[in-house]
Structure formats: structure tokens, C-alpha cells
PDB file of C-alpha atoms in Angstrom:
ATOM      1  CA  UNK A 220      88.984 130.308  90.977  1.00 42.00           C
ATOM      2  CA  UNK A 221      90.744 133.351  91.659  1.00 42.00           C
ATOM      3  CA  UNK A 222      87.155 135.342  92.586  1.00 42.00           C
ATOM      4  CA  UNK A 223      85.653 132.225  93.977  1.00 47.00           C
ATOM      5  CA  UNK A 224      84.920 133.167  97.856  1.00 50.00           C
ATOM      6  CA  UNK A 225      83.125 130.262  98.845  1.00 53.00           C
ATOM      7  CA  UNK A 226      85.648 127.182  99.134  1.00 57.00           C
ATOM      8  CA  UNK A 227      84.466 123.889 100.389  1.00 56.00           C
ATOM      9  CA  UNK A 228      81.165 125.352 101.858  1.00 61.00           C
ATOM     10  CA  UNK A 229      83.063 127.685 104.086  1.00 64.00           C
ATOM     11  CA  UNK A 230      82.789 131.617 103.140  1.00 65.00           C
ATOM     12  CA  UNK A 231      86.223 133.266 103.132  1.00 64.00           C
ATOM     13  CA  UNK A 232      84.804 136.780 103.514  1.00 69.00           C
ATOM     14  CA  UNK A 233      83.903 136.271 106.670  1.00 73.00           C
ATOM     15  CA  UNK A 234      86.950 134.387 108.405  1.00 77.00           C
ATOM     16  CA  UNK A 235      88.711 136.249 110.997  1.00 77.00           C
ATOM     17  CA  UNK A 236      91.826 137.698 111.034  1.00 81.00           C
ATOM     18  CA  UNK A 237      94.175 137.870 114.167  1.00 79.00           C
ATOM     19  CA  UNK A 238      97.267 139.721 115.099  1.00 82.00           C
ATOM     20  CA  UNK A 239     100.496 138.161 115.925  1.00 80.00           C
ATOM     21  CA  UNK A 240      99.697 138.883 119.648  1.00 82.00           C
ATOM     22  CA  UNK A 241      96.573 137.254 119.391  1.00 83.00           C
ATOM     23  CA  UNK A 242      97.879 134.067 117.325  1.00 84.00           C
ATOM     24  CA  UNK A 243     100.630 133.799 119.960  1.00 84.00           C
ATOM     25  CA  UNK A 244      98.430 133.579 122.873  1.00 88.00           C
ATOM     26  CA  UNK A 245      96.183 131.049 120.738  1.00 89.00           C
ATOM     27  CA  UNK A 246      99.108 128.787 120.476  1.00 89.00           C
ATOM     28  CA  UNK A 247     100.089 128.542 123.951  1.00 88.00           C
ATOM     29  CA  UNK A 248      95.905 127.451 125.180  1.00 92.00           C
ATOM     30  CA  UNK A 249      95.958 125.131 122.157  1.00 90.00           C
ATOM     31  CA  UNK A 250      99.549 123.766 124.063  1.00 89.00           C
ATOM     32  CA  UNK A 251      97.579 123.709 126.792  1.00 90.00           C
ATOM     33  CA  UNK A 252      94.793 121.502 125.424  1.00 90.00           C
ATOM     34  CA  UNK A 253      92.217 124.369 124.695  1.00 90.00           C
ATOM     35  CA  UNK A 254      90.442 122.740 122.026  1.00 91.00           C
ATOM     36  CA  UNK A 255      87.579 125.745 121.280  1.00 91.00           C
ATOM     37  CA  UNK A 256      91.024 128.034 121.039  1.00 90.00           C
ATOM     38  CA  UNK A 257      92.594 125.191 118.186  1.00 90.00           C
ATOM     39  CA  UNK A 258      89.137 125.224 116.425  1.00 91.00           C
ATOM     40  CA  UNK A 259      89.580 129.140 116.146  1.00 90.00           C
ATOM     41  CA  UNK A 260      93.157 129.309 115.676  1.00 91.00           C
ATOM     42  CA  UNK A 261      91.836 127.014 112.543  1.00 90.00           C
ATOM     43  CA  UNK A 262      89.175 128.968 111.587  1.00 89.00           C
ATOM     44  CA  UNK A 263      91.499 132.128 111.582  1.00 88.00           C
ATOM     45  CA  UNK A 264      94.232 131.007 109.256  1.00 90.00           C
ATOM     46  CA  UNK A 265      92.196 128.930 106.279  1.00 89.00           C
ATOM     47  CA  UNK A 266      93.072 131.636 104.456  1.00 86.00           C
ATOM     48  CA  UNK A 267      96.624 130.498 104.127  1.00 87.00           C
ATOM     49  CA  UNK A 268      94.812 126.956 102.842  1.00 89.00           C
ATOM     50  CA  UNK A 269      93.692 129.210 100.286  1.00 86.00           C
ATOM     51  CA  UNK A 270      96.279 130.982  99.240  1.00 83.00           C
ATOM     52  CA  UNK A 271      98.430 127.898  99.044  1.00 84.00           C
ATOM     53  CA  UNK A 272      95.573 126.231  96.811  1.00 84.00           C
ATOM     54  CA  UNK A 273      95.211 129.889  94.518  1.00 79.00           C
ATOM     55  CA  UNK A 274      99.254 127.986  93.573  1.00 75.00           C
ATOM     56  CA  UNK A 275      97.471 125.620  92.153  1.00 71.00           C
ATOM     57  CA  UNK A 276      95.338 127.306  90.125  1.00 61.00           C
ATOM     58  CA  UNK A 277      95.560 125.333  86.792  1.00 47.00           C
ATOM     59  CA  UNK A 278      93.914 122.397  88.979  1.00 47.00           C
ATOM     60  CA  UNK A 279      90.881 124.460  89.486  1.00 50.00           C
ATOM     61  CA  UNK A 280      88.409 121.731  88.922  1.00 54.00           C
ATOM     62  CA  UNK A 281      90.000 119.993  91.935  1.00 72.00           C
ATOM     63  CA  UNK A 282      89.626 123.082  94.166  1.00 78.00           C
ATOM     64  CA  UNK A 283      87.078 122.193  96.930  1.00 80.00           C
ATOM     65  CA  UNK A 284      89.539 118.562  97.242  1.00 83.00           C
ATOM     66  CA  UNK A 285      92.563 120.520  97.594  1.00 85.00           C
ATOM     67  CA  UNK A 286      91.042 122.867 100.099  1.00 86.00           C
ATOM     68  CA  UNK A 287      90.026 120.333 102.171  1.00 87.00           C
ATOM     69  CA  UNK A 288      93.369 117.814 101.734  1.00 88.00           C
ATOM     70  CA  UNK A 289      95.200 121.927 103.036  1.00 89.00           C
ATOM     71  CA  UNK A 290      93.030 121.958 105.646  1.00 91.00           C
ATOM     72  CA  UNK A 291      94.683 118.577 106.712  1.00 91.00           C
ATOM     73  CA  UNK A 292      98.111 120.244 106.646  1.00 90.00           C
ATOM     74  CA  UNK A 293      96.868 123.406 108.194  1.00 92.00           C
ATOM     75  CA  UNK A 294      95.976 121.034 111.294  1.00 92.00           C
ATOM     76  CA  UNK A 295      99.130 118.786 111.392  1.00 90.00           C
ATOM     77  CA  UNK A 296     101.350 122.245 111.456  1.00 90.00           C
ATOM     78  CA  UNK A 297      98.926 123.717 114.179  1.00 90.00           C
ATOM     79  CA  UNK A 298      99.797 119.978 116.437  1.00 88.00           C
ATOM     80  CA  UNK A 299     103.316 120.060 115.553  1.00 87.00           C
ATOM     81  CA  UNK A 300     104.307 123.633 115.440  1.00 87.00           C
ATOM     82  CA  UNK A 301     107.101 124.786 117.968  1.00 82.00           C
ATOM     83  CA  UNK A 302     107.448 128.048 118.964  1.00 79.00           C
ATOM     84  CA  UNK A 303     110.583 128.208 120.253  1.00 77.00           C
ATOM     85  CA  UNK A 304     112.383 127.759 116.551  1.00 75.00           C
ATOM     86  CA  UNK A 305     111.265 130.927 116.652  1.00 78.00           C
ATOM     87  CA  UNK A 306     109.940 131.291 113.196  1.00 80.00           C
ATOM     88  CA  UNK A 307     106.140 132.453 111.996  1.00 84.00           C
ATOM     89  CA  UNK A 308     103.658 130.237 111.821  1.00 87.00           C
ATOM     90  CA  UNK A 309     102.763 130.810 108.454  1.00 85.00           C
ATOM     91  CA  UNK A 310     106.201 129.865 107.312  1.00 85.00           C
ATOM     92  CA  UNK A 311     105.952 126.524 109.491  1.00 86.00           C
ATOM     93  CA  UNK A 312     102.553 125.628 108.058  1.00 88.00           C
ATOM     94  CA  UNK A 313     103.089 126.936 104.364  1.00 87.00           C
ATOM     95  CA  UNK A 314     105.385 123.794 103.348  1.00 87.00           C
ATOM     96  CA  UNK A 315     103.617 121.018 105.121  1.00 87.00           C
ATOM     97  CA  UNK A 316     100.013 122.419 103.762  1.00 89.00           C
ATOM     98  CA  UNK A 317     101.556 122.265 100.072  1.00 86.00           C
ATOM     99  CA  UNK A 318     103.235 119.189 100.843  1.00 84.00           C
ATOM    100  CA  UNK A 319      99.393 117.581 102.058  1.00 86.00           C
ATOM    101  CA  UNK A 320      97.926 119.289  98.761  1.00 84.00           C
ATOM    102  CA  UNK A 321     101.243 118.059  96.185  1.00 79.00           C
ATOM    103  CA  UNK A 322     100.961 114.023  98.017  1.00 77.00           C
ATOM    104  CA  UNK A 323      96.642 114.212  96.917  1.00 78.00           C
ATOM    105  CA  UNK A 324      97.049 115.635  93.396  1.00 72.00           C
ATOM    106  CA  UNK A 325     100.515 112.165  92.906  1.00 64.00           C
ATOM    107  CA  UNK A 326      97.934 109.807  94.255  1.00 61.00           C
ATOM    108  CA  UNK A 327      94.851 110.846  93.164  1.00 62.00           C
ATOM    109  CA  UNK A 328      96.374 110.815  89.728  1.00 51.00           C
ATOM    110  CA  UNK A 329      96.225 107.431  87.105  1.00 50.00           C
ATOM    111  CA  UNK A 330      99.680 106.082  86.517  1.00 52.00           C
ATOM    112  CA  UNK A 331      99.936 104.702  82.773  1.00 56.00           C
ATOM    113  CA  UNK A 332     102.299 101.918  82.657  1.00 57.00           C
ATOM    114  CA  UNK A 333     103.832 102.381  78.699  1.00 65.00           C
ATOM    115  CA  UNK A 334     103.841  99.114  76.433  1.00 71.00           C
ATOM    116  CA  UNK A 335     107.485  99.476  76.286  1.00 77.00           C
ATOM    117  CA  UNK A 336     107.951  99.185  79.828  1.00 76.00           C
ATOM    118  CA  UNK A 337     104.969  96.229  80.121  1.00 76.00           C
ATOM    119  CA  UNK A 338     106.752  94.346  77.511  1.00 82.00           C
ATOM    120  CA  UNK A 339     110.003  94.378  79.687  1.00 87.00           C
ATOM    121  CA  UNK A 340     108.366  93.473  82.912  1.00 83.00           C
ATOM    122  CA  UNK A 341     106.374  90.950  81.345  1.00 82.00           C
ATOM    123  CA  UNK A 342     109.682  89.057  79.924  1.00 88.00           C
ATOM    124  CA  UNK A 343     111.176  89.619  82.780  1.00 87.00           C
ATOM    125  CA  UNK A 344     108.134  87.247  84.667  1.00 84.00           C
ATOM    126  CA  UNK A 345     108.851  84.254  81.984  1.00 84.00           C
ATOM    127  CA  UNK A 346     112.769  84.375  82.514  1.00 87.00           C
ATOM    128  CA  UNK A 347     111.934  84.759  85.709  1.00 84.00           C
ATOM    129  CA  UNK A 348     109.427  81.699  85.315  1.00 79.00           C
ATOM    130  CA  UNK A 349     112.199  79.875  83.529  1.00 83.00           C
ATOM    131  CA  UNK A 350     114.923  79.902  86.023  1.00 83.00           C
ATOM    132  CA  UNK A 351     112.545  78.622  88.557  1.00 76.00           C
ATOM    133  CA  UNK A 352     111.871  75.302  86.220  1.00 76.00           C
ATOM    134  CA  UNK A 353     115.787  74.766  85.834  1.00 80.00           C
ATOM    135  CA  UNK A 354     116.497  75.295  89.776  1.00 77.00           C
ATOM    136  CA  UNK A 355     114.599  76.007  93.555  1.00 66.00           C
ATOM    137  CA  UNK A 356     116.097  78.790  93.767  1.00 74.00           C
ATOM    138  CA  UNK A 357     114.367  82.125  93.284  1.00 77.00           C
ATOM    139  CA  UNK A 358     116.631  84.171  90.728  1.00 84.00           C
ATOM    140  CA  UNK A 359     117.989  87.330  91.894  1.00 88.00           C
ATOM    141  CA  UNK A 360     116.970  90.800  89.401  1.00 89.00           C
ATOM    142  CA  UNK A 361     120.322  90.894  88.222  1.00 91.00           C
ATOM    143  CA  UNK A 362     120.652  87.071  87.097  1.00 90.00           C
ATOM    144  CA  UNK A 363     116.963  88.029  84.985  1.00 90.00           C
ATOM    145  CA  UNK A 364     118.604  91.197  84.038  1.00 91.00           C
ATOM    146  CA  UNK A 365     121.457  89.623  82.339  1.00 91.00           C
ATOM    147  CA  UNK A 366     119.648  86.975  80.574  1.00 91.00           C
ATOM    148  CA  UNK A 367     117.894  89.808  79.342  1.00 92.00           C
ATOM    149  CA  UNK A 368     120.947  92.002  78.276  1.00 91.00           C
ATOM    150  CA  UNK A 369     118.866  94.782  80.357  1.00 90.00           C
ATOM    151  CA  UNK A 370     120.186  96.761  83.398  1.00 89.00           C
ATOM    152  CA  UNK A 371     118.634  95.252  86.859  1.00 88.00           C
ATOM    153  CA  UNK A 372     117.776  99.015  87.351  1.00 87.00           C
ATOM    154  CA  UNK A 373     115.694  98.872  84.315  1.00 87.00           C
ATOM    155  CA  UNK A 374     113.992  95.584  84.974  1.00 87.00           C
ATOM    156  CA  UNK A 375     113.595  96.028  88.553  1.00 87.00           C
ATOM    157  CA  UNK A 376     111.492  99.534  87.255  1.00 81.00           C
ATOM    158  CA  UNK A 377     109.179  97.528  84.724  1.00 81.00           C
ATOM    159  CA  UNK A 378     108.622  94.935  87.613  1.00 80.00           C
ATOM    160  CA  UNK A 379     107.631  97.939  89.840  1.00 75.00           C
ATOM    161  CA  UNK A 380     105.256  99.798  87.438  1.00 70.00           C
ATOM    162  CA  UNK A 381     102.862  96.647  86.687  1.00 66.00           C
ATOM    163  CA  UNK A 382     102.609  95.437  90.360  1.00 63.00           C
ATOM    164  CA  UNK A 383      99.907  96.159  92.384  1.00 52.00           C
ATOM    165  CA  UNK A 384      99.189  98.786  95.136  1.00 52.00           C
ATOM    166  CA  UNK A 385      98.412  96.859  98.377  1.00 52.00           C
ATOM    167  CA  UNK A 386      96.992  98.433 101.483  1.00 53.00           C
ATOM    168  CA  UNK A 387      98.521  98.229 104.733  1.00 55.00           C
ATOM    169  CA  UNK A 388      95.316  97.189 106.090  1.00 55.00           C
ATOM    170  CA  UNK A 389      95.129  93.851 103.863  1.00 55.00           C
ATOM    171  CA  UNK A 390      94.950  90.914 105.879  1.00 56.00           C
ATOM    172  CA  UNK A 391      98.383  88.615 105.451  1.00 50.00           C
ATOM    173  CA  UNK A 392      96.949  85.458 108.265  1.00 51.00           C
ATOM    174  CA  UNK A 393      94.034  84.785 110.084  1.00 51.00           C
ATOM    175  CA  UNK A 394      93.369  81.719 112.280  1.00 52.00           C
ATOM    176  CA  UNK A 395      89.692  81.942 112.754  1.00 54.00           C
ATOM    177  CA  UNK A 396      90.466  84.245 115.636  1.00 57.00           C
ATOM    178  CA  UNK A 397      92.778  86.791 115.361  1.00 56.00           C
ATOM    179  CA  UNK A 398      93.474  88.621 112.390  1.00 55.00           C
ATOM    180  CA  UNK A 399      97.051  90.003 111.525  1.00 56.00           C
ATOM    181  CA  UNK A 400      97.417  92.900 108.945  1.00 58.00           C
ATOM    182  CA  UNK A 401     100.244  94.316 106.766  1.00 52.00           C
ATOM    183  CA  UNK A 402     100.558  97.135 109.010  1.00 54.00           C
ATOM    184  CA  UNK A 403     100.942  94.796 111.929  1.00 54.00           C
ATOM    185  CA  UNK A 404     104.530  93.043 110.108  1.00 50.00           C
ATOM    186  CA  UNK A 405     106.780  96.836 109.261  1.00 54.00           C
ATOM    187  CA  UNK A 406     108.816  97.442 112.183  1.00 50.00           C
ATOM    188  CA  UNK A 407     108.550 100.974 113.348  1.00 50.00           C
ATOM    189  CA  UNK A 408     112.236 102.523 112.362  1.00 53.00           C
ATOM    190  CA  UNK A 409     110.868 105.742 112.992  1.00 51.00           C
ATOM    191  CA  UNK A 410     110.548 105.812 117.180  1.00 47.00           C
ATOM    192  CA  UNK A 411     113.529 104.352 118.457  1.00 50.00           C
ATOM    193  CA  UNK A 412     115.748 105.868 121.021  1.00 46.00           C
ATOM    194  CA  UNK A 413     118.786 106.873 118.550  1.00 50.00           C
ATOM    195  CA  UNK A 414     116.242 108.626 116.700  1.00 51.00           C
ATOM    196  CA  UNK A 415     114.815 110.374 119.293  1.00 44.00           C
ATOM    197  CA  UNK A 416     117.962 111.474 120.447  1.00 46.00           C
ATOM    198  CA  UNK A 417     119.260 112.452 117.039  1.00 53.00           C
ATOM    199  CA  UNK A 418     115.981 114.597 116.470  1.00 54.00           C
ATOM    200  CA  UNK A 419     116.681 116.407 119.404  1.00 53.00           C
ATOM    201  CA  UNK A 420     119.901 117.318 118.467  1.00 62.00           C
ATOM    202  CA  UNK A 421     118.793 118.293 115.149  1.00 68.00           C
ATOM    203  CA  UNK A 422     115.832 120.233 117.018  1.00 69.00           C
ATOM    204  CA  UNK A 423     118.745 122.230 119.053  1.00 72.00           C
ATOM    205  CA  UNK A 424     120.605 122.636 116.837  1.00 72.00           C
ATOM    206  CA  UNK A 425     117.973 124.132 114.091  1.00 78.00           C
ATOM    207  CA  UNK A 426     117.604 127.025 117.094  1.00 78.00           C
ATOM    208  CA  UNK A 427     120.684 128.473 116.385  1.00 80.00           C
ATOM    209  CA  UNK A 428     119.555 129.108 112.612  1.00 84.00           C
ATOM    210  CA  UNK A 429     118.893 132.734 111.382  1.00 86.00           C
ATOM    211  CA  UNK A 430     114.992 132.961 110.211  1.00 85.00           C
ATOM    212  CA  UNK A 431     116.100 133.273 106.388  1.00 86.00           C
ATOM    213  CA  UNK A 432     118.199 129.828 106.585  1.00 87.00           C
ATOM    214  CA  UNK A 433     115.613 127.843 108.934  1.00 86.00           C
ATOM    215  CA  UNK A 434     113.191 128.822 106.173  1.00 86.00           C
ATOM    216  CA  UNK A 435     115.098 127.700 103.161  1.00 87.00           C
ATOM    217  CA  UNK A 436     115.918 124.524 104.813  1.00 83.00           C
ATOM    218  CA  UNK A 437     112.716 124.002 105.864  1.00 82.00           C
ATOM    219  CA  UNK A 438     111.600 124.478 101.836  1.00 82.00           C
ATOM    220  CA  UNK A 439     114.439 122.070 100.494  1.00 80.00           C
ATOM    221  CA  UNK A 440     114.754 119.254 102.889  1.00 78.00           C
ATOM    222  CA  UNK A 441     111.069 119.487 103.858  1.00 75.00           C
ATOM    223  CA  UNK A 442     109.005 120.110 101.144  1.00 74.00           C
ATOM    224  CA  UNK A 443     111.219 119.120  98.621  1.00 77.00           C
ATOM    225  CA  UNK A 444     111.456 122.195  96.102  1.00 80.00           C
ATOM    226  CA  UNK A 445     114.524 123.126  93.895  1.00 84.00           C
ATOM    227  CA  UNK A 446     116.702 126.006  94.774  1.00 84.00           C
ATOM    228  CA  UNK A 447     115.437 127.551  92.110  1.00 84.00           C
ATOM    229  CA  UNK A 448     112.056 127.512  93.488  1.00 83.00           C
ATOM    230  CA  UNK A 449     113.338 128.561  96.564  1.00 85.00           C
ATOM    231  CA  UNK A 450     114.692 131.635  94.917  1.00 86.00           C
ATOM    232  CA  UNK A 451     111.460 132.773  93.114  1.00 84.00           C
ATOM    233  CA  UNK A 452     109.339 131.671  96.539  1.00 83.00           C
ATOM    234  CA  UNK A 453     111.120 133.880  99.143  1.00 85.00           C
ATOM    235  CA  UNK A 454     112.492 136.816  95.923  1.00 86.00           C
ATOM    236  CA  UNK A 455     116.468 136.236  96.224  1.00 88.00           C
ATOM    237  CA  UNK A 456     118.720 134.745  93.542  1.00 87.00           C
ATOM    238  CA  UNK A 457     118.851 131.402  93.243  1.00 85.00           C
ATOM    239  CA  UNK A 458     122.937 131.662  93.996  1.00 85.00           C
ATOM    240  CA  UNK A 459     121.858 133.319  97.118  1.00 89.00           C
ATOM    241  CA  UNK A 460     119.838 130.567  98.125  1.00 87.00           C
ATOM    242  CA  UNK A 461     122.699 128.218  97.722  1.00 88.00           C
ATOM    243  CA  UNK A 462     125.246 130.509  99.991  1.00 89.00           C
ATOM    244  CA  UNK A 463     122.847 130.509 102.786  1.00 90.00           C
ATOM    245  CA  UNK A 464     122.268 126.935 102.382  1.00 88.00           C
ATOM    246  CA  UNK A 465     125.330 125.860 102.603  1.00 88.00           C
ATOM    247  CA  UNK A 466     125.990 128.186 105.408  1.00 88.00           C
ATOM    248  CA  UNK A 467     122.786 126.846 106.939  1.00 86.00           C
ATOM    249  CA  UNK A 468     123.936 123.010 106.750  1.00 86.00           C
ATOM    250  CA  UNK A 469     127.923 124.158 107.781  1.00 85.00           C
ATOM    251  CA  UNK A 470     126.333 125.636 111.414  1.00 84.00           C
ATOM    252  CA  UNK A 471     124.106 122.307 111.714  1.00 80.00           C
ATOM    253  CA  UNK A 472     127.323 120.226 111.069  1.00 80.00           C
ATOM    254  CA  UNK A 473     129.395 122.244 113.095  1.00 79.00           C
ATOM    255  CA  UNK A 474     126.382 122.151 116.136  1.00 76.00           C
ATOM    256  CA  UNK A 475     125.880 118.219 115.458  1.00 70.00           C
ATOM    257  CA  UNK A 476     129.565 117.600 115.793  1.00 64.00           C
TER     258      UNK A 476
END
């Protein structure tokens, strides 16, 4: 994979490079709405995809999928990238292209359910079954848990791992007319005011961050990774990481306060 220079039928030998100058004034016409100048500024940095795909080299066979799924992330950091955090772009679009590539590989991968844990989920349906006959009332996990001598943690796990995925675009009513989907029922938490104004605080204060700790936070509360892979991914000790995260989260606190 490692020699391979054609990826998902594009030829990395022949993608451009640019300069930080050049990337810089790319940014501000794609802020502008240039879209040939976002279809460049694309172009220019799919070797990054690559690079972030090489990481996943033992998946080899999947390396044209993962390219593409980067390619994704490369595109989302490009839309959501701002400049004043003041960090490089590659360090912005590094965690959210792994983070595209690490969500394809967990569900693109077949989840086997253990007989153990079947077993346990499918006792837990008869108990559940035979509460139901004795009373109205739907049992809570913890009255089926204790009937079962189990921990509701346990059975509320089995119950989990044999149910089915559904798809937020499965019909739940339709009248003849007017169809109303899954999607249409989860209230948006996301985009309400005190969220908006808390991200912008969190936004300001993030400013006031040295490059090393916006980076490391960006790694751990972002992408997820250990501090441990922190350490190995940016070449300082792993108790290194640790002091500047701390420090990091102290200046947020103190900022937020």
C-alpha cells in the first residue's frame, strides 16, 4: 500500500503542492464562496487523506474506501476550519479526517453477539414476557434484572446487542398523505441558544490556547485518542501531555468562569 500511487482513481504524483501563503489566500476565497478555489484547495491537500490512511495500513484491502470516507473529512475540516484559532490546517483537518476513516472501519464492521450474552437477553424477554401476564405494567430493567440475580447494567447490555439497527429514515405514521419519519420525532438538542452561546465562549476562549495545548485538546476531546497516543503522535512524553493538558483545561476554566 505503502508504494501504491494511484488511490481511488486519483494519481498522487501529480497533486499539487502549495505554500502556506498560497493555502492562506485559498482559505479566505473559499470563505468567500469561491468554489473552483475549494475544489483546488481539495485537490492540493489529498495527500494528507493519504497519509492519514498509510495509519491504517494493516486495513490495506479497504484502502480505496478509506480514501474516499478521508476525503469526506478532508471536506468537512475545509467548511468548518477557522482561521483565527490560529492553528495549521493540517492539524485542524488531521483529527476529523481519522475520525471520518475510524467511524467507516466501527460500522462497516459485523458485530457478533456471543451465545452467552444471547442467552441473557433472551431470558431477559420471557421474564420480561412474564411480568407483563401477572400485571399492565411494563417492568422496569432493574425489576427483570433482579428476578434474574443479574446487574440491570448487564441485562440492559444483552438487550442492546440483539436489537436491531433502525434508520432514521424509517417511517413511524403515515395517513395516506403525509409521511412522518424517525428523524422527524428527535428534538434537535444540538442548536439551541444556550448552546450557541456556550460554543462561543468555548470558541473564545480556545483563542487564548498556546498551539501545543489547542492541539492536544483537539486530539483528546475531539478525536478521542489516549494520552498515550497523544504522546507518540506529536513525540513528547506521555507525562508531558498530561501537564499541558491540564494546564490547557485550567486556562479554559479560568476563561469560562
Amino acid at each position: 500500500m505503502s508504494s501504491k500511487v494511484s488511490i481511488a482513481g486519483v494519481d498522487t504524483t501529480k497533486l499539487p503542492k502549495l505554500k502556506s501563503s498560497d493555502m492562506l489566500e485559498l482559505m479566505e476565497k473559499i470563505k468567500r464562496g469561491d468554489q473552483r478555489a475549494r475544489e483546488y484547495f481539495i485537490v492540493a491537500n489529498l495527500r494528507l487523506v493519504l497519509s492519514v490512511v498509510h495509519r491504517f495500513g494493516s486495513k490495506g484491502d479497504r484502502a480505496d474506501d478509506m480514501f474516499q470516507v478521508g476525503c469526506v473529512g478532508l471536506m468537512k475540516a475545509i467548511d468548518n476550519f477557522d482561521e483565527s484559532l490560529n492553528v495549521k490546517f493540517s492539524t485542524y483537518a488531521v483529527p476529523m479526517i481519522v475520525g471520518e476513516i475510524k467511524r467507516y472501519l466501527r460500522d462497516n464492521t459485523t458485530v457478533r453477539v456471543s451465545r452467552s450474552l444471547r442467552d441473557i437477553a433472551y431470558k431477559a424477554l420471557s421474564v420480561k414476557d412474564m411480568f407483563a401476564k401477572k400485571s399492565a405494567e411494563e417492568p422496569t430493567i432493574e425489576e427483570i434484572a433482579r428476578e434474574m440475580e443479574l446487574s440491570p447494567k448487564i441485562v440492559t447490555f444483552a438487550l442492546d446487542a440483539i436489537s436491531e439497527t433502525v434508520s432514521l429514515s424509517d417511517p413511524i405514521y403515515n395517513d395516506g398523505t403525509e409521511t412522518i419519519e424517525l428523524l422527524d420525532q428527535i428534538a434537535d438538542t444540538k442548536h439551541t441558544d444556550d448552546n450557541l452561546y456556550e460554543n462561543i465562549s468555548i470558541k473564545d476562549a480556545i483563542k487564548v490556547l498556546p498551539a501545543r495545548e489547542k492541539e492536544i485538546l483537539l486530539m483528546r476531546y475531539y478525536v478521542g485518542k489516549t494520552q498515550t497516543e497523544v504522546s507518540e503522535e506529536i513525540g513528547i512524553s506521555q507525562a508531558q501531555v498530561s501537564r499541558l493538558e491540564k494546564n490547557a483545561l485550567k486556562i479554559l476554566k479560568d476563561f469560562l468562569v
